[in-house]
Amino acid sequence: MSALLGGPDLRLFGMLGALLCLATVVATAMIYASLRAVPRWHHGSVPLLYLACAATGGSFLIAPPGISALACLALGAALAAFFGLGDRRIAALGLTRAWATGLGGGLGGGLGGGAEVRSFELPRSGPSFVTRELVDRSGAAGSPLWRGLAVLLAGVAPAGLLLWGLAPGFALGVHLCGIALSRWLFFTEATHVAALYYRGELQPRRG
């Protein structure tokens, strides 16, 4: 429009804005990926998933419905892979209460020759931010039902709606519902290593 009216070419500013948006998404993702104390987040798949979510949402604005449908399907596959990767990563780390206290086996051994370490009292006198946000998990954490619903709403359903020829706005609304659910699971399933002192494991409890 600016070129038609004889004004300056704004494409450079558009490209700069797009790069700044991309940098914002990566920087936000790295806030979580840099936290070593939350193993589910401390992985290179986190910024990749953030970029996939951003690209899929953006495709609704600038791409044909067919491309958006493919992007949604790819995002659904990425979400499913992310959930499974997080579970396998935590299981492979083998973090236990014995490792956390140095009184048993796990990651370099310990003093107890692999003996089980049990807690007879909570390591605190009251709740804290860490226990509220990253230890005391919702029953939905790790639930195949909620994970499957997130994949369905964020990827499969909007792709089907687009390919069926329905209004892209409706498909976008379904997609955003799935993204909101996946973001909720992202935080709900994140467990701080302090959980080892409370319940002895980091895997989400199945709800």
Short mmCIF file of C-alpha atoms in Angstrom, two decimals:
data_model
loop_
_atom_site.label_atom_id
_atom_site.label_comp_id
_atom_site.label_asym_id
_atom_site.label_seq_id
_atom_site.Cartn_x
_atom_site.Cartn_y
_atom_site.Cartn_z
CA MET A 1 0.00 0.00 0.00
CA SER A 2 2.85 2.34 0.85
CA ALA A 3 4.46 1.69 -2.54
CA LEU A 4 1.18 2.35 -4.37
CA LEU A 5 0.84 5.70 -2.63
CA GLY A 6 4.40 6.67 -3.40
CA GLY A 7 5.62 6.27 0.16
CA PRO A 8 8.71 4.47 1.46
CA ASP A 9 9.16 0.74 0.97
CA LEU A 10 8.16 -0.84 4.28
CA ARG A 11 9.24 -4.38 3.45
CA LEU A 12 12.52 -3.90 5.28
CA PHE A 13 10.64 -2.86 8.42
CA GLY A 14 8.37 -5.89 8.05
CA MET A 15 11.35 -8.23 7.80
CA LEU A 16 12.95 -6.56 10.81
CA GLY A 17 9.73 -6.92 12.78
CA ALA A 18 9.50 -10.59 11.85
CA LEU A 19 13.07 -11.20 13.01
CA LEU A 20 12.37 -9.43 16.29
CA CYS A 21 9.26 -11.57 16.79
CA LEU A 22 11.33 -14.69 16.13
CA ALA A 23 13.97 -13.54 18.61
CA THR A 24 11.26 -12.92 21.21
CA VAL A 25 9.89 -16.45 20.82
CA VAL A 26 13.36 -18.00 21.11
CA ALA A 27 14.28 -15.83 24.11
CA THR A 28 11.05 -16.74 25.89
CA ALA A 29 11.62 -20.44 25.26
CA MET A 30 15.20 -20.24 26.52
CA ILE A 31 13.99 -18.83 29.83
CA TYR A 32 12.54 -22.29 30.50
CA ALA A 33 15.11 -24.39 28.61
CA SER A 34 17.92 -22.88 30.70
CA LEU A 35 16.47 -24.09 34.01
CA ARG A 36 18.55 -27.14 34.94
CA ALA A 37 16.45 -27.66 38.07
CA VAL A 38 13.41 -28.52 35.89
CA PRO A 39 14.58 -31.49 33.75
CA ARG A 40 11.45 -31.57 31.59
CA TRP A 41 12.22 -28.04 30.41
CA HIS A 42 16.01 -28.26 30.25
CA HIS A 43 16.16 -29.57 26.69
CA GLY A 44 16.63 -28.27 23.15
CA SER A 45 13.15 -29.42 22.16
CA VAL A 46 11.58 -26.56 24.15
CA PRO A 47 12.63 -23.69 21.81
CA LEU A 48 11.83 -25.88 18.81
CA LEU A 49 8.31 -26.46 20.12
CA TYR A 50 7.86 -22.75 20.80
CA LEU A 51 8.92 -21.94 17.24
CA ALA A 52 6.57 -24.60 15.87
CA CYS A 53 3.65 -23.11 17.81
CA ALA A 54 4.48 -19.60 16.62
CA ALA A 55 4.91 -20.66 13.00
CA THR A 56 1.66 -22.62 12.99
CA GLY A 57 -0.32 -19.73 14.45
CA GLY A 58 1.26 -17.33 11.97
CA SER A 59 0.39 -19.58 9.05
CA PHE A 60 -3.30 -18.87 9.67
CA LEU A 61 -2.60 -15.22 8.85
CA ILE A 62 -0.37 -15.46 5.79
CA ALA A 63 -0.59 -18.95 4.27
CA PRO A 64 -3.24 -20.79 2.23
CA PRO A 65 -5.50 -23.16 4.20
CA GLY A 66 -3.69 -26.21 2.84
CA ILE A 67 -0.33 -25.01 4.18
CA SER A 68 -1.90 -24.15 7.54
CA ALA A 69 -3.40 -27.64 7.69
CA LEU A 70 0.01 -29.22 7.10
CA ALA A 71 1.52 -26.95 9.74
CA CYS A 72 -1.16 -28.03 12.24
CA LEU A 73 -0.51 -31.70 11.56
CA ALA A 74 3.23 -31.17 11.99
CA LEU A 75 2.61 -29.32 15.26
CA GLY A 76 0.38 -32.13 16.53
CA ALA A 77 3.15 -34.65 15.84
CA ALA A 78 5.68 -32.35 17.54
CA LEU A 79 3.49 -32.05 20.65
CA ALA A 80 3.06 -35.82 20.89
CA ALA A 81 6.81 -36.30 20.49
CA PHE A 82 7.52 -33.61 23.11
CA PHE A 83 5.35 -35.34 25.72
CA GLY A 84 6.99 -38.70 25.12
CA LEU A 85 10.49 -37.24 24.97
CA GLY A 86 10.02 -35.55 28.33
CA ASP A 87 8.93 -38.79 29.99
CA ARG A 88 11.84 -40.77 28.49
CA ARG A 89 14.36 -38.08 29.41
CA ILE A 90 13.33 -38.03 33.06
CA ALA A 91 13.31 -41.84 33.21
CA ALA A 92 16.79 -41.97 31.66
CA LEU A 93 18.18 -39.48 34.18
CA GLY A 94 17.28 -41.88 36.99
CA LEU A 95 17.02 -39.14 39.61
CA THR A 96 15.90 -40.46 42.98
CA ARG A 97 15.70 -39.34 46.60
CA ALA A 98 18.81 -41.43 47.23
CA TRP A 99 20.71 -39.47 44.58
CA ALA A 100 19.41 -36.12 45.87
CA THR A 101 20.55 -36.80 49.42
CA GLY A 102 23.80 -38.57 48.49
CA LEU A 103 22.80 -41.53 50.65
CA GLY A 104 22.20 -44.10 47.94
CA GLY A 105 22.69 -45.01 44.30
CA GLY A 106 21.98 -43.09 41.12
CA LEU A 107 24.20 -40.94 38.87
CA GLY A 108 27.61 -41.65 40.29
CA GLY A 109 26.53 -43.76 43.23
CA GLY A 110 26.48 -42.66 46.83
CA LEU A 111 27.11 -43.75 50.36
CA GLY A 112 24.33 -46.24 50.75
CA GLY A 113 25.21 -48.81 48.12
CA GLY A 114 21.91 -48.26 46.29
CA ALA A 115 19.78 -48.65 49.41
CA GLU A 116 16.33 -47.13 49.39
CA VAL A 117 16.07 -43.77 51.10
CA ARG A 118 12.74 -42.91 52.67
CA SER A 119 11.51 -39.67 54.19
CA PHE A 120 9.83 -39.70 57.59
CA GLU A 121 9.06 -35.98 57.62
CA LEU A 122 8.50 -33.25 55.02
CA PRO A 123 11.59 -31.05 54.46
CA ARG A 124 9.61 -27.89 55.19
CA SER A 125 7.22 -26.43 57.72
CA GLY A 126 4.91 -24.82 55.16
CA PRO A 127 4.24 -24.37 51.44
CA SER A 128 6.55 -22.29 49.26
CA PHE A 129 6.51 -21.01 45.68
CA VAL A 130 8.49 -24.05 44.49
CA THR A 131 6.18 -26.54 46.20
CA ARG A 132 3.05 -24.79 44.96
CA GLU A 133 4.17 -24.31 41.36
CA LEU A 134 6.68 -27.09 40.63
CA VAL A 135 6.21 -29.90 43.18
CA ASP A 136 2.53 -30.27 44.09
CA ARG A 137 1.24 -31.25 40.67
CA SER A 138 -2.30 -31.42 39.37
CA GLY A 139 -3.83 -34.84 38.85
CA ALA A 140 -3.95 -34.02 35.13
CA ALA A 141 -0.15 -34.06 34.89
CA GLY A 142 0.92 -36.86 32.59
CA SER A 143 -2.65 -37.83 31.74
CA PRO A 144 -2.87 -39.44 28.28
CA LEU A 145 -6.39 -38.01 28.00
CA TRP A 146 -5.32 -34.38 28.40
CA ARG A 147 -2.23 -34.88 26.26
CA GLY A 148 -4.27 -36.47 23.51
CA LEU A 149 -6.86 -33.68 23.70
CA ALA A 150 -4.10 -31.07 23.35
CA VAL A 151 -2.73 -32.83 20.25
CA LEU A 152 -6.24 -33.15 18.82
CA LEU A 153 -7.25 -29.52 19.36
CA ALA A 154 -3.94 -27.92 18.47
CA GLY A 155 -3.16 -30.01 15.41
CA VAL A 156 -5.48 -32.70 14.11
CA ALA A 157 -8.87 -31.00 14.47
CA PRO A 158 -7.95 -27.62 12.92
CA ALA A 159 -6.18 -29.41 10.06
CA GLY A 160 -9.31 -31.41 9.37
CA LEU A 161 -11.50 -28.31 9.52
CA LEU A 162 -9.26 -26.47 7.07
CA LEU A 163 -9.12 -29.36 4.64
CA TRP A 164 -12.90 -29.71 4.93
CA GLY A 165 -13.24 -26.13 3.73
CA LEU A 166 -14.70 -24.56 6.86
CA ALA A 167 -13.94 -20.99 7.84
CA PRO A 168 -10.27 -20.54 8.81
CA GLY A 169 -11.37 -18.40 11.75
CA PHE A 170 -13.21 -21.35 13.31
CA ALA A 171 -10.22 -23.61 12.78
CA LEU A 172 -7.99 -20.96 14.34
CA GLY A 173 -10.23 -20.82 17.41
CA VAL A 174 -9.98 -24.60 17.86
CA HIS A 175 -6.22 -24.41 17.37
CA LEU A 176 -5.85 -21.71 20.02
CA CYS A 177 -7.85 -23.82 22.49
CA GLY A 178 -5.40 -26.65 21.89
CA ILE A 179 -2.43 -24.32 22.31
CA ALA A 180 -3.86 -23.04 25.60
CA LEU A 181 -4.27 -26.62 26.84
CA SER A 182 -0.77 -27.59 25.74
CA ARG A 183 0.68 -24.54 27.52
CA TRP A 184 -1.19 -25.51 30.67
CA LEU A 185 0.24 -29.02 30.45
CA PHE A 186 3.69 -27.55 29.79
CA PHE A 187 3.62 -25.90 33.21
CA THR A 188 1.55 -28.54 35.00
CA GLU A 189 3.93 -31.36 34.08
CA ALA A 190 7.10 -29.42 34.90
CA THR A 191 8.56 -30.74 38.15
CA HIS A 192 11.41 -29.17 40.12
CA VAL A 193 14.17 -31.49 41.37
CA ALA A 194 13.08 -30.46 44.87
CA ALA A 195 10.22 -32.93 44.35
CA LEU A 196 12.76 -35.70 45.00
CA TYR A 197 12.77 -34.71 48.66
CA TYR A 198 8.98 -34.82 48.81
CA ARG A 199 7.88 -37.82 46.82
CA GLY A 200 11.12 -39.38 45.58
CA GLU A 201 10.49 -39.13 41.81
CA LEU A 202 9.93 -36.60 39.06
CA GLN A 203 7.54 -38.35 36.68
CA PRO A 204 4.07 -36.78 36.62
CA ARG A 205 1.40 -38.71 38.43
CA ARG A 206 -1.15 -40.15 36.06
CA GLY A 207 -4.58 -38.63 36.41
#
